[in-house]
């Protein structure tokens, strides 16, 4: 390609990216663009869709027919087409975020062919100039997008041909977006550039500069091969493991579809897949579960980890049919031997040739599948040892009831609060990975809670109060119980039951739901016997209200579920005429809450509330009367036990001894009032400071220099910078530019000369450019 051809091509792609940005933002501009598409391109798109059908496709066909007949769209007409096709099928439309994502094919299918030809030739030119032929693969996605839902960017990647996809390794990358081109060496796993990026307008683009950057770093791509000889151990940590087959797309003709699945890191299944597999795909797969992906029975692909998020429909333009659904995953380890010939004789749905799409690999078969599939084909072994059981027997180790982990930013306070909470509950110290697994489990079970304080956090958020009822048509308020109140209640129930050697009583919600089950399942009324012997009938229950019919037949009154719970928990009494209806129902619930004699006796458990950034709220206001109740000798059954009446009417509220508070406090945050003296003396303080031994020697020495300079100027360790800033996986340049310098600018009120002085004589030099108003950062010579 000539220099002028490259210059013209870059200009064309950038101009189209600018145009598409407008089409995303302005539906009237989109309508105008649809009206300007040449008739021959409209006819080609109509011919393409002629034999196809689908929820989105049928809408496009209607619009194409309207345009090919010589009509001109306006926005109201276009919206009319959308309403016609979308009504009753909203679920299939939820992935389409704007009008361009629906109608882009009419514009891009054929109108963008010239830039596709240019990009293909441009990639080939780069590979040839870098002498990488035979060593790399390439991929690009244009403005139709990797998900075939339209995109406001065009990008391409060149990567080592031994990598399964560009997502698993390093890549020579270029991205056309909103009128500019940005390029560099990119790592998809953490979405970061390790070299570059350079971002320029088409007028300032210099192909030789691009080639120089790529050439200087091409060895990174050449050396970026998957690790084959090292066995990777993956603990399941209470997560599950599945096989999923993409066998429906195993033919050579469907390779482009598989490429799109790979680019998006999707696993897919058809919603009509039988034997409960589709429902399991939607509902049973949870964040952190593992899957190994096989392309039918003949080819293994990769091991992946399920990401957070619900399922969605695969656009019809990808699969050419309706009903395919996807979940997003993160690739963990590509197959080092994709051939499954030696596995053909092995029977069972868990193997690639098994007659199933989605199958769970149970724990009792892990060793078998490790031996046959994971170790020889992926260089991986799964183990279940990470499934640490929660300690339920024996005395729990005593800890201070109230702890604050304090220190400057980046020293691991929040990180260590997780380990501390698990240690308090479990009585055992574990490594952080195991602790995080246990922490997540205990949080689901309500034994650990986590909250972050902020300037607007209030007593009503923390303890009790009232909030507007946004679901009611008129303005009204409903009681609200905060995070501390709820965990204190659970801890107290456990403490009382373990002390009395009884089973734990059922919760109000459990019993109430049991009582109203006939209404929910059979639409049957529920009779409640009153003190007089007469009966009233509960006819319906909403989220907040009980509807009933009196013995006389009247139904003009209702009961509040919250008030009923307060009566059951002896927080309030009802003295109005409705007491004759509240009290017998409350009595029935109390009887059903009692644990049966055969129930397992409750064992004492510790409960932990973590309060991150505890000093960012007005803590005197947030804690209120808790300041007194938190003291160990003021807790329930302690020497100087205290119980108080709360604003919601709870007359006997106390803090149980098995409830622990773990706070974290950033000492550099002086914008908020310092921690209250009364609260300070009720907490034990544990300091966290920079630990240079956790870093590589060069980073450790550099950070030590920076902190020495900070301490010299601030005369306080509160403003040091923690080691965690250098443990994020980012290179040191980015840490300095995006983390360290902004923090120092905040510490020293934006005085650039002081920040420059702090870096003086360190391994990195910084200088503030007063023309570009940006920092120049480079290793010291």
XYZ file of C-alpha atoms in Angstrom:
781
model
C 0.000 0.000 0.000
C 1.214 3.507 -0.750
C 1.514 6.142 1.957
C -1.334 8.120 0.365
C -3.624 5.052 0.232
C -3.022 4.483 3.945
C -3.602 8.146 4.741
C -6.873 8.180 2.772
C -8.075 4.926 4.328
C -7.397 6.104 7.892
C -9.250 9.331 7.111
C -12.284 7.423 5.743
C -12.540 5.115 8.775
C -12.197 8.007 11.227
C -14.865 10.023 9.404
C -17.266 7.087 9.532
C -16.579 6.634 13.268
C -17.509 10.292 13.781
C -20.689 9.859 11.762
C -21.710 6.770 13.714
C -21.175 8.587 17.017
C -23.813 11.042 15.768
C -26.173 8.234 14.756
C -25.902 6.774 18.264
C -26.748 10.079 19.898
C -29.383 11.493 17.542
C -32.302 9.397 16.292
C -33.286 12.095 13.789
C -29.795 11.866 12.280
C -30.252 8.082 12.119
C -33.551 8.484 10.255
C -31.902 10.854 7.801
C -29.091 8.356 7.228
C -31.551 5.495 6.628
C -33.352 7.665 4.065
C -30.057 8.330 2.250
C -29.020 4.683 1.769
C -28.829 3.971 -2.003
C -31.548 1.765 -3.463
C -29.066 -0.885 -4.628
C -27.768 -1.291 -1.053
C -31.317 -1.425 0.301
C -32.152 -4.145 -2.222
C -29.063 -6.172 -1.284
C -30.049 -5.988 2.407
C -33.639 -6.988 1.519
C -32.352 -9.978 -0.466
C -30.109 -10.972 2.458
C -33.020 -10.993 4.908
C -35.578 -12.423 2.459
C -35.195 -16.045 3.594
C -34.571 -15.168 7.241
C -36.957 -14.442 10.080
C -36.736 -13.506 13.725
C -37.864 -11.017 16.324
C -35.401 -8.290 15.254
C -35.054 -9.457 11.652
C -38.780 -9.078 10.972
C -38.634 -5.458 12.152
C -35.693 -4.738 9.823
C -37.522 -6.379 6.918
C -40.536 -4.136 7.445
C -38.394 -0.996 7.446
C -36.443 -2.180 4.394
C -39.679 -2.874 2.500
C -40.928 0.616 3.365
C -37.697 2.200 2.069
C -37.348 0.085 -1.094
C -40.864 1.096 -2.084
C -39.591 4.669 -2.288
C -41.000 5.946 0.993
C -39.152 8.281 3.348
C -39.048 7.624 7.092
C -39.659 10.086 9.871
C -39.002 9.367 13.533
C -42.667 8.760 14.359
C -42.982 6.183 11.550
C -39.814 4.397 12.660
C -41.036 4.283 16.257
C -44.348 2.896 15.021
C -42.529 -0.021 13.377
C -40.641 -0.655 16.620
C -43.770 -0.678 18.794
C -45.499 -3.047 16.373
C -42.742 -5.642 16.556
C -41.547 -5.146 20.132
C -44.912 -5.445 21.912
C -45.075 -8.763 23.746
C -41.459 -9.560 22.886
C -39.685 -7.020 25.092
C -37.284 -9.610 26.523
C -35.670 -10.222 23.129
C -35.110 -6.465 22.731
C -33.415 -5.820 26.055
C -29.880 -6.173 24.643
C -30.531 -3.472 22.012
C -29.684 -0.266 23.832
C -30.594 2.276 21.121
C -32.090 2.563 17.662
C -28.742 2.344 15.873
C -28.113 -1.080 17.453
C -31.312 -2.305 15.735
C -31.002 -0.690 12.304
C -27.230 -0.587 11.721
C -27.268 -3.408 9.083
C -29.221 -1.241 6.630
C -26.348 1.274 6.802
C -23.288 -0.912 7.347
C -23.880 -4.238 5.562
C -22.930 -2.946 2.136
C -22.173 0.744 2.582
C -19.041 -0.073 4.595
C -17.482 -2.557 2.180
C -14.762 -0.088 1.056
C -13.425 0.364 4.582
C -13.493 -3.421 5.153
C -11.276 -3.878 2.126
C -8.945 -1.152 3.407
C -8.693 -2.622 6.940
C -7.908 -6.108 5.599
C -5.141 -4.731 3.373
C -3.880 -2.448 6.163
C -3.520 -5.377 8.595
C -1.639 -7.374 5.954
C 0.655 -4.411 5.359
C 1.470 -4.196 9.085
C 2.163 -7.939 9.359
C 4.460 -7.812 6.323
C 6.300 -4.716 7.524
C 6.903 -6.388 10.898
C 7.949 -9.692 9.283
C 5.353 -11.585 11.331
C 3.831 -13.734 8.570
C 3.191 -17.248 9.866
C 3.768 -16.156 13.453
C 0.536 -14.341 14.194
C -3.222 -14.415 13.787
C -5.418 -11.412 13.126
C -8.979 -10.372 13.867
C -11.010 -7.217 13.374
C -14.548 -6.071 14.085
C -16.084 -3.184 12.212
C -18.994 -0.923 13.097
C -21.385 -3.872 13.159
C -19.699 -4.858 16.422
C -18.518 -8.153 17.844
C -22.037 -8.791 19.156
C -23.730 -7.826 15.894
C -25.615 -5.085 17.678
C -23.818 -2.151 16.119
C -20.755 -0.418 17.499
C -19.319 3.091 17.537
C -15.784 1.748 17.087
C -13.780 -0.372 14.646
C -10.760 -2.239 15.986
C -8.251 -4.860 14.936
C -5.815 -7.092 16.816
C -2.728 -9.060 15.767
C -1.590 -11.737 18.229
C 0.589 -14.822 18.627
C -0.841 -17.675 16.545
C -0.351 -20.117 19.423
C -2.899 -18.252 21.526
C -6.485 -19.519 21.322
C -7.844 -15.986 20.876
C -6.566 -12.439 21.155
C -8.362 -12.279 24.508
C -5.928 -14.696 26.134
C -2.698 -12.919 25.254
C -0.999 -9.719 24.161
C -2.000 -8.007 20.958
C -0.912 -5.337 18.537
C -4.033 -3.246 18.676
C -5.652 -0.315 16.884
C -8.982 1.292 17.682
C -10.957 3.810 15.566
C -13.393 5.697 17.782
C -15.199 9.050 17.511
C -12.891 10.428 14.846
C -9.482 9.341 16.127
C -7.211 6.300 15.929
C -5.591 4.916 19.072
C -2.950 2.180 18.932
C -0.428 0.310 21.062
C 0.332 -3.081 22.575
C -2.746 -4.138 24.512
C -3.567 -6.779 27.118
C -7.214 -7.823 27.023
C -7.229 -9.600 30.406
C -7.039 -6.322 32.344
C -7.995 -4.010 29.464
C -4.745 -2.067 29.639
C -2.066 -0.882 27.248
C 1.413 -2.036 28.197
C 2.960 0.055 25.406
C 1.259 3.252 24.325
C -1.424 4.125 23.601
C -0.871 6.753 20.956
C -4.074 8.593 19.992
C -4.127 10.938 17.006
C -6.487 12.527 14.507
C -6.314 11.300 10.895
C -4.551 14.542 9.940
C -1.738 13.824 12.415
C -1.507 10.075 11.798
C 1.977 8.872 10.838
C 2.171 5.270 9.637
C 5.927 5.107 10.173
C 5.498 6.107 13.828
C 2.901 3.343 14.241
C 5.220 0.769 12.669
C 8.100 1.915 14.875
C 6.074 1.437 18.058
C 4.912 -2.000 16.898
C 8.400 -2.979 15.701
C 10.045 -1.947 18.979
C 7.668 -4.247 20.853
C 6.946 -7.071 18.412
C 9.133 -9.456 20.416
C 6.536 -9.251 23.193
C 4.015 -10.753 20.761
C 6.443 -13.404 19.499
C 7.293 -14.490 23.051
C 3.661 -14.499 24.194
C 3.003 -18.245 24.047
C 0.685 -20.180 26.366
C 2.410 -21.949 29.251
C 2.309 -25.651 28.514
C 4.648 -27.400 30.903
C 3.398 -26.020 34.215
C 0.458 -27.722 35.902
C -2.037 -25.119 37.100
C -4.032 -26.011 40.212
C -7.514 -24.496 40.478
C -9.337 -24.844 43.818
C -13.098 -24.929 43.314
C -13.696 -23.073 46.577
C -17.303 -24.253 46.879
C -18.039 -23.368 43.251
C -19.262 -25.852 40.674
C -17.743 -27.221 37.487
C -19.575 -27.903 34.210
C -19.045 -29.143 30.693
C -20.671 -27.075 27.967
C -20.689 -28.090 24.334
C -20.915 -25.721 21.373
C -21.461 -28.717 19.111
C -24.286 -27.062 17.201
C -21.645 -24.776 15.669
C -18.889 -27.338 15.139
C -18.858 -27.304 11.319
C -16.322 -25.308 9.324
C -19.164 -23.170 7.969
C -19.919 -21.940 11.502
C -16.338 -20.947 12.336
C -17.191 -17.242 12.049
C -19.984 -17.710 14.606
C -17.571 -19.414 16.994
C -15.130 -16.522 16.499
C -17.806 -14.104 17.686
C -18.488 -16.279 20.742
C -14.751 -16.265 21.462
C -14.396 -12.513 21.051
C -17.300 -11.844 23.407
C -16.234 -14.668 25.740
C -19.723 -16.201 25.639
C -21.007 -19.652 26.351
C -24.277 -20.355 24.561
C -27.217 -22.736 24.632
C -30.595 -22.779 22.919
C -33.496 -21.855 25.185
C -35.386 -24.959 24.017
C -32.620 -27.364 25.052
C -34.366 -30.119 26.984
C -33.823 -32.051 30.213
C -33.683 -28.843 32.222
C -30.373 -27.810 30.661
C -31.552 -24.401 29.446
C -33.101 -23.592 32.841
C -29.904 -24.697 34.569
C -27.914 -22.446 32.216
C -30.117 -19.482 33.156
C -30.542 -20.075 36.864
C -27.969 -22.543 38.251
C -24.774 -21.144 36.745
C -23.523 -18.518 39.165
C -20.583 -16.123 39.276
C -17.343 -18.000 39.905
C -18.500 -21.383 38.571
C -16.136 -23.039 36.068
C -16.940 -24.526 32.655
C -14.818 -26.381 30.177
C -15.889 -25.640 26.615
C -15.834 -28.299 23.933
C -16.722 -27.858 20.242
C -18.868 -30.964 19.963
C -17.097 -34.259 20.599
C -14.040 -33.548 18.467
C -12.331 -30.440 19.835
C -11.584 -28.973 23.257
C -11.383 -25.209 23.501
C -10.840 -23.601 26.907
C -11.647 -23.545 30.612
C -13.604 -20.465 31.644
C -15.070 -18.867 34.747
C -18.642 -17.542 34.809
C -18.874 -13.767 35.246
C -21.538 -11.851 37.131
C -24.677 -11.005 35.189
C -27.802 -12.581 33.824
C -28.302 -14.377 30.530
C -29.235 -12.587 27.299
C -30.349 -13.411 23.778
C -27.710 -13.841 21.077
C -28.572 -11.455 18.201
C -30.137 -13.296 15.275
C -27.570 -11.863 12.850
C -24.921 -14.018 14.543
C -26.657 -17.407 14.612
C -29.252 -16.800 11.856
C -32.018 -18.096 14.103
C -33.942 -17.192 17.231
C -33.650 -18.593 20.716
C -29.907 -18.807 21.388
C -28.961 -17.372 24.779
C -25.573 -16.546 26.244
C -23.726 -16.072 29.542
C -20.504 -14.081 29.820
C -17.371 -15.902 31.024
C -13.701 -15.150 31.574
C -11.216 -17.432 29.815
C -8.881 -19.084 32.326
C -6.773 -21.674 30.453
C -6.818 -22.644 26.783
C -6.481 -26.279 25.752
C -2.880 -27.314 25.108
C -4.118 -30.417 23.272
C -7.476 -29.903 21.559
C -7.726 -33.387 19.990
C -10.296 -35.624 21.720
C -9.571 -38.869 19.837
C -8.361 -40.621 22.992
C -11.556 -39.632 24.818
C -14.010 -41.275 22.394
C -14.119 -44.527 24.341
C -15.047 -42.756 27.586
C -18.760 -42.720 28.281
C -20.874 -40.212 30.134
C -22.322 -36.742 29.607
C -19.346 -35.104 31.319
C -17.086 -36.055 28.399
C -16.901 -34.163 25.073
C -18.690 -36.908 23.136
C -21.416 -37.217 25.767
C -24.912 -36.569 24.484
C -25.485 -33.363 26.437
C -24.988 -29.627 26.094
C -24.605 -28.619 29.758
C -23.597 -31.120 32.437
C -22.234 -30.610 35.938
C -19.017 -32.449 36.798
C -19.689 -33.576 40.356
C -17.029 -33.478 43.055
C -16.861 -37.267 43.287
C -15.659 -37.427 39.651
C -13.068 -34.641 39.804
C -10.072 -37.000 40.046
C -11.337 -39.057 37.101
C -11.823 -36.003 34.857
C -8.505 -34.492 35.976
C -6.753 -37.656 34.853
C -8.561 -37.969 31.519
C -9.215 -34.372 30.419
C -7.912 -31.490 32.488
C -4.317 -32.518 33.152
C -3.403 -33.964 29.712
C -5.473 -31.540 27.619
C -5.379 -28.289 29.602
C -2.415 -28.604 31.983
C -4.862 -28.057 34.828
C -6.052 -29.930 37.883
C -9.161 -29.003 39.836
C -9.150 -29.615 43.575
C -11.916 -29.352 46.144
C -9.687 -28.573 49.140
C -10.632 -24.922 48.877
C -14.133 -25.824 50.038
C -13.264 -25.017 53.637
C -16.024 -25.890 56.082
C -17.165 -23.290 58.554
C -16.127 -24.148 62.105
C -19.214 -25.088 64.126
C -17.865 -26.874 67.175
C -15.798 -25.870 70.174
C -15.170 -22.551 71.860
C -14.552 -19.609 69.586
C -11.441 -17.567 70.209
C -12.069 -14.319 72.089
C -11.422 -11.080 70.187
C -11.977 -7.443 71.107
C -15.615 -6.618 70.358
C -14.746 -3.354 68.611
C -11.717 -2.968 66.331
C -10.594 -0.264 63.904
C -7.910 -0.955 61.298
C -6.292 2.419 60.590
C -3.577 3.721 58.331
C -2.781 5.691 55.176
C -4.339 4.735 51.821
C -3.230 1.580 50.035
C -2.030 -0.325 53.110
C -4.592 -3.142 52.910
C -7.098 -2.147 55.576
C -10.218 -3.266 53.699
C -8.344 -6.312 52.364
C -7.395 -7.357 55.887
C -10.844 -6.590 57.332
C -12.141 -9.583 55.379
C -9.500 -11.874 56.903
C -10.147 -10.433 60.391
C -13.909 -10.955 60.104
C -13.498 -14.586 59.042
C -10.995 -15.182 61.850
C -13.492 -13.795 64.406
C -16.325 -15.970 63.092
C -14.334 -19.074 62.296
C -11.647 -19.057 64.964
C -9.082 -19.960 62.310
C -6.596 -17.875 60.335
C -6.551 -18.682 56.597
C -4.872 -17.246 53.537
C -6.781 -14.428 51.885
C -8.123 -16.524 48.998
C -9.731 -19.046 51.355
C -10.918 -16.282 53.674
C -12.668 -14.514 50.788
C -14.552 -17.685 49.879
C -15.678 -18.177 53.475
C -16.475 -14.469 53.781
C -18.826 -14.616 50.784
C -20.584 -17.653 52.223
C -21.000 -16.100 55.679
C -22.263 -12.880 54.111
C -24.964 -14.807 52.254
C -25.923 -16.522 55.496
C -26.183 -13.202 57.352
C -23.356 -13.849 59.799
C -21.178 -11.094 58.285
C -22.346 -7.754 56.927
C -20.351 -5.052 55.124
C -21.212 -1.351 54.894
C -19.311 1.727 53.737
C -19.941 4.995 55.589
C -20.251 8.284 53.700
C -21.122 11.886 54.482
C -24.883 11.357 54.158
C -25.040 8.114 56.148
C -27.467 8.486 59.051
C -28.753 6.880 62.235
C -31.865 5.869 60.288
C -29.685 3.960 57.785
C -27.712 2.285 60.553
C -30.345 1.596 63.221
C -34.038 2.394 62.808
C -36.159 5.097 61.228
C -38.796 5.725 58.597
C -38.599 6.041 54.828
C -41.046 7.092 52.106
C -43.100 4.210 50.719
C -42.345 4.678 47.025
C -44.628 1.800 45.996
C -47.744 3.490 47.415
C -49.668 5.941 45.233
C -49.975 8.572 47.986
C -47.248 10.004 50.218
C -46.773 7.823 53.264
C -43.894 6.480 55.317
C -42.973 3.025 56.491
C -40.616 1.813 59.244
C -37.070 0.895 58.257
C -34.590 -1.284 60.128
C -30.937 -0.599 59.419
C -27.997 -2.913 58.927
C -26.777 -2.764 62.537
C -30.244 -3.362 63.973
C -30.752 -6.450 61.780
C -27.383 -8.102 62.448
C -27.749 -7.350 66.184
C -31.153 -9.053 66.120
C -29.733 -12.165 64.424
C -26.787 -12.294 66.825
C -29.106 -11.902 69.817
C -31.405 -14.718 68.622
C -28.383 -17.020 68.220
C -26.953 -15.986 71.600
C -30.242 -16.567 73.425
C -30.931 -19.944 71.790
C -27.404 -21.237 72.435
C -27.573 -20.034 76.040
C -30.910 -21.804 76.600
C -29.745 -24.907 74.735
C -32.696 -24.811 72.345
C -33.120 -24.814 68.604
C -33.276 -21.443 66.923
C -36.812 -20.092 66.677
C -38.238 -19.624 63.204
C -38.173 -16.076 61.863
C -41.295 -13.958 61.523
C -41.004 -14.095 57.726
C -40.731 -17.904 57.695
C -43.856 -18.398 59.796
C -45.880 -15.663 58.115
C -45.135 -17.128 54.681
C -46.193 -20.584 55.926
C -49.511 -19.189 57.183
C -50.368 -17.351 53.955
C -49.239 -20.187 51.655
C -52.860 -21.287 50.857
C -53.524 -17.792 49.449
C -50.348 -17.814 47.347
C -50.733 -21.360 46.011
C -54.470 -22.134 45.982
C -56.142 -18.723 46.288
C -57.881 -19.989 49.457
C -58.944 -17.703 52.306
C -57.326 -18.219 55.722
C -59.485 -18.249 58.850
C -58.130 -16.722 62.071
C -59.967 -17.468 65.330
C -60.506 -14.415 67.535
C -60.723 -14.341 71.366
C -64.527 -14.200 71.086
C -64.556 -17.463 69.150
C -65.606 -15.724 65.943
C -63.408 -16.008 62.862
C -62.191 -13.454 60.355
C -60.813 -14.383 56.926
C -57.554 -13.201 55.362
C -58.400 -12.783 51.681
C -55.274 -11.272 50.159
C -51.733 -10.196 51.084
C -49.557 -7.605 49.333
C -45.944 -6.696 50.106
C -47.010 -4.491 53.037
C -50.702 -5.105 53.716
C -53.090 -7.848 54.884
C -56.619 -7.637 53.471
C -59.325 -9.379 55.492
C -63.067 -9.804 55.865
C -64.623 -9.349 59.318
C -67.095 -11.864 60.785
C -69.794 -9.288 59.953
C -68.707 -9.252 56.303
C -67.022 -5.831 56.330
C -63.701 -5.455 54.502
C -62.940 -1.736 54.690
C -59.963 -2.151 57.058
C -56.538 -3.664 56.517
C -53.631 -4.775 58.718
C -50.006 -3.687 58.352
C -47.471 -6.525 58.099
C -44.825 -4.305 59.726
C -47.134 -3.519 62.654
C -47.919 -7.229 63.012
C -44.185 -8.014 63.164
C -43.666 -5.298 65.787
C -46.468 -6.856 67.902
C -44.922 -10.321 67.551
C -41.485 -9.002 68.532
C -43.003 -7.016 71.432
C -41.838 -3.698 70.019
C -45.308 -2.159 70.171
C -48.864 -2.797 71.267
C -51.962 -2.071 69.212
C -54.575 -0.260 71.305
C -57.027 0.640 68.538
C -60.092 -1.369 67.592
C -57.938 -3.393 65.195
C -56.209 -5.056 68.161
C -58.865 -7.806 68.103
C -57.535 -8.766 64.663
C -53.807 -8.187 65.233
C -53.488 -10.037 68.545
C -54.863 -13.500 67.595
C -52.748 -13.524 64.417
C -49.675 -12.454 66.420
C -50.378 -15.207 68.968
C -50.615 -17.808 66.185
C -47.274 -16.665 64.742
C -45.613 -16.771 68.169
C -46.785 -20.361 68.695
C -45.485 -21.450 65.287
C -42.131 -19.688 65.846
C -41.297 -21.860 68.847
C -38.649 -24.457 68.057
C -39.758 -28.064 68.237
C -38.238 -30.314 70.882
C -36.597 -32.463 68.199
C -34.802 -29.504 66.607
C -31.004 -29.338 66.644
C -29.730 -27.189 69.504
C -28.285 -23.880 68.373
C -24.531 -23.450 68.799
C -23.026 -20.092 69.668
C -21.807 -18.168 66.642
C -19.953 -14.910 66.248
C -21.381 -12.188 64.010
C -19.330 -9.395 62.416
C -20.264 -6.020 60.950
C -17.479 -4.456 58.864
C -17.720 -0.667 58.587
C -15.439 0.530 55.812
C -14.342 4.199 55.914
C -15.829 4.576 59.396
C -14.556 8.144 59.768
C -16.282 9.437 56.616
C -19.663 9.783 58.365
C -20.735 11.933 61.290
C -20.301 8.966 63.570
C -21.696 10.587 66.743
C -24.923 11.120 64.819
C -24.886 7.674 63.169
C -24.211 5.676 66.343
C -26.443 7.651 68.711
C -27.124 5.679 71.883
C -24.980 2.787 70.583
C -21.906 4.639 71.828
C -22.850 3.429 75.299
C -24.179 -0.009 74.341
C -21.038 -0.995 72.404
C -18.847 -1.188 75.506
C -18.113 -4.788 76.439
C -19.310 -4.367 80.033
C -22.603 -2.804 78.808
C -23.560 -5.662 76.505
C -26.261 -8.250 77.183
C -25.443 -10.411 80.245
C -22.324 -8.336 81.018
C -21.620 -6.912 84.472
C -23.134 -3.501 83.704
C -25.677 -4.576 81.075
C -27.733 -1.764 79.554
C -30.839 -1.905 77.401
C -32.477 1.118 75.827
C -35.748 2.113 74.174
C -35.274 2.894 70.475
C -37.222 5.442 68.411
C -39.209 2.625 66.784
C -40.588 1.559 70.183
C -38.246 -1.375 70.849
C -38.029 -1.115 74.655
C -35.379 -3.729 75.400
C -32.709 -3.248 72.778
C -29.245 -4.407 73.788
C -26.073 -5.411 71.967
C -25.217 -9.115 72.383
C -21.642 -10.162 73.262
C -21.279 -12.258 70.096
C -21.532 -9.233 67.787
C -18.212 -7.720 66.663
C -17.497 -4.467 64.841
C -14.502 -4.154 62.527
C -13.978 -0.650 61.143
C -11.436 0.716 58.697
C -10.154 4.283 58.813
C -8.115 6.136 56.198
C -5.892 8.473 58.222
C -5.232 10.695 55.203
C -8.912 11.589 54.894
C -9.087 14.817 56.871
C -11.967 16.304 54.890
C -14.386 14.592 57.256
C -14.566 15.157 61.010
C -12.111 13.055 62.972
C -13.402 10.043 64.826
C -15.365 10.954 67.925
C -13.407 10.756 71.200
C -16.241 8.878 72.924
C -16.198 6.256 70.182
C -12.397 6.181 69.976
C -12.030 4.908 73.533
C -14.467 2.073 72.852
C -12.419 0.639 69.951
C -9.060 -1.092 69.814
C -6.899 0.441 67.065
C -4.634 -1.684 64.851
C -2.281 0.213 62.529
C -1.461 -0.688 58.921
C 1.477 0.971 57.181
C 3.437 0.505 53.921
C 5.126 -2.904 53.655
C 7.937 -2.603 51.118
C 8.786 -6.311 51.349
C 5.635 -7.127 49.391
C 6.963 -5.300 46.309
C 9.657 -5.900 43.762
C 12.912 -4.317 44.930
C 12.817 -1.408 42.449
C 9.230 -0.468 43.338
C 9.926 -0.927 47.042
C 12.933 1.395 46.965
C 11.012 3.962 44.924
C 8.013 3.960 47.281
C 10.282 4.172 50.317
C 11.859 7.329 48.850
C 8.452 8.907 48.142
C 7.186 8.177 51.651
C 10.320 9.582 53.250
C 9.768 12.850 51.358
C 6.084 12.948 52.323
C 6.858 12.380 55.988
C 9.521 15.098 55.912
C 6.959 17.619 54.671
C 3.839 16.472 56.542
C 5.504 15.402 59.824
C 2.945 12.584 60.008
C 2.625 8.958 58.879
C -1.060 9.577 58.133
C -0.233 10.664 54.578
C 2.109 7.904 53.456
C 1.327 5.905 50.322
C 0.626 2.200 50.683
C 2.185 -0.756 48.900
C -1.184 -1.855 47.441
C -0.960 0.793 44.734
C 1.866 -1.235 43.180
C 0.062 -4.590 43.437
C -2.736 -3.985 40.920
C -0.985 -5.461 37.876
C -0.474 -2.048 36.270
C 3.015 -0.997 35.226
C 4.845 1.549 37.397
C 4.392 4.381 34.872
C 0.594 4.087 35.074
C 0.635 3.808 38.856
C 2.633 7.031 39.095
C 0.529 8.927 36.551
C -2.948 7.728 37.515
C -2.561 7.013 41.249
C 0.465 8.544 42.936
C 0.571 12.001 41.353
C -3.178 12.718 41.814
C -2.866 11.699 45.476
C 0.173 13.917 46.016
C -1.588 16.818 44.291
C -4.405 16.394 46.780
C -2.011 16.152 49.746
C -0.159 19.334 48.739
C -3.113 21.423 47.510
C -2.201 21.208 43.813
C 1.315 22.641 44.217
C 3.128 21.054 41.262
C 6.561 22.271 42.381
C 6.297 20.317 45.653
C 5.244 17.154 43.795
C 8.214 17.525 41.444
C 10.559 17.902 44.434
C 9.228 14.718 46.049
C 10.323 12.686 43.004
C 13.755 14.302 42.889
C 16.630 11.784 43.258
C 14.210 8.846 42.947
C 14.224 6.229 40.178
C 11.498 8.180 38.357
C 11.556 11.788 37.262
C 8.435 13.888 36.821
C 7.948 17.349 35.437
C 4.814 19.412 34.937
C 4.424 20.688 31.369
C 2.877 24.165 31.644
C 2.022 24.211 27.928
C 0.113 20.917 27.811
C -0.897 21.054 31.495
C 0.116 17.443 31.926
C 2.865 15.481 33.632
C 5.949 14.218 31.853
C 7.035 10.982 33.534
C 10.110 8.945 32.702
C 12.639 6.670 34.407
C 15.584 8.579 35.868
C 18.694 8.299 33.738
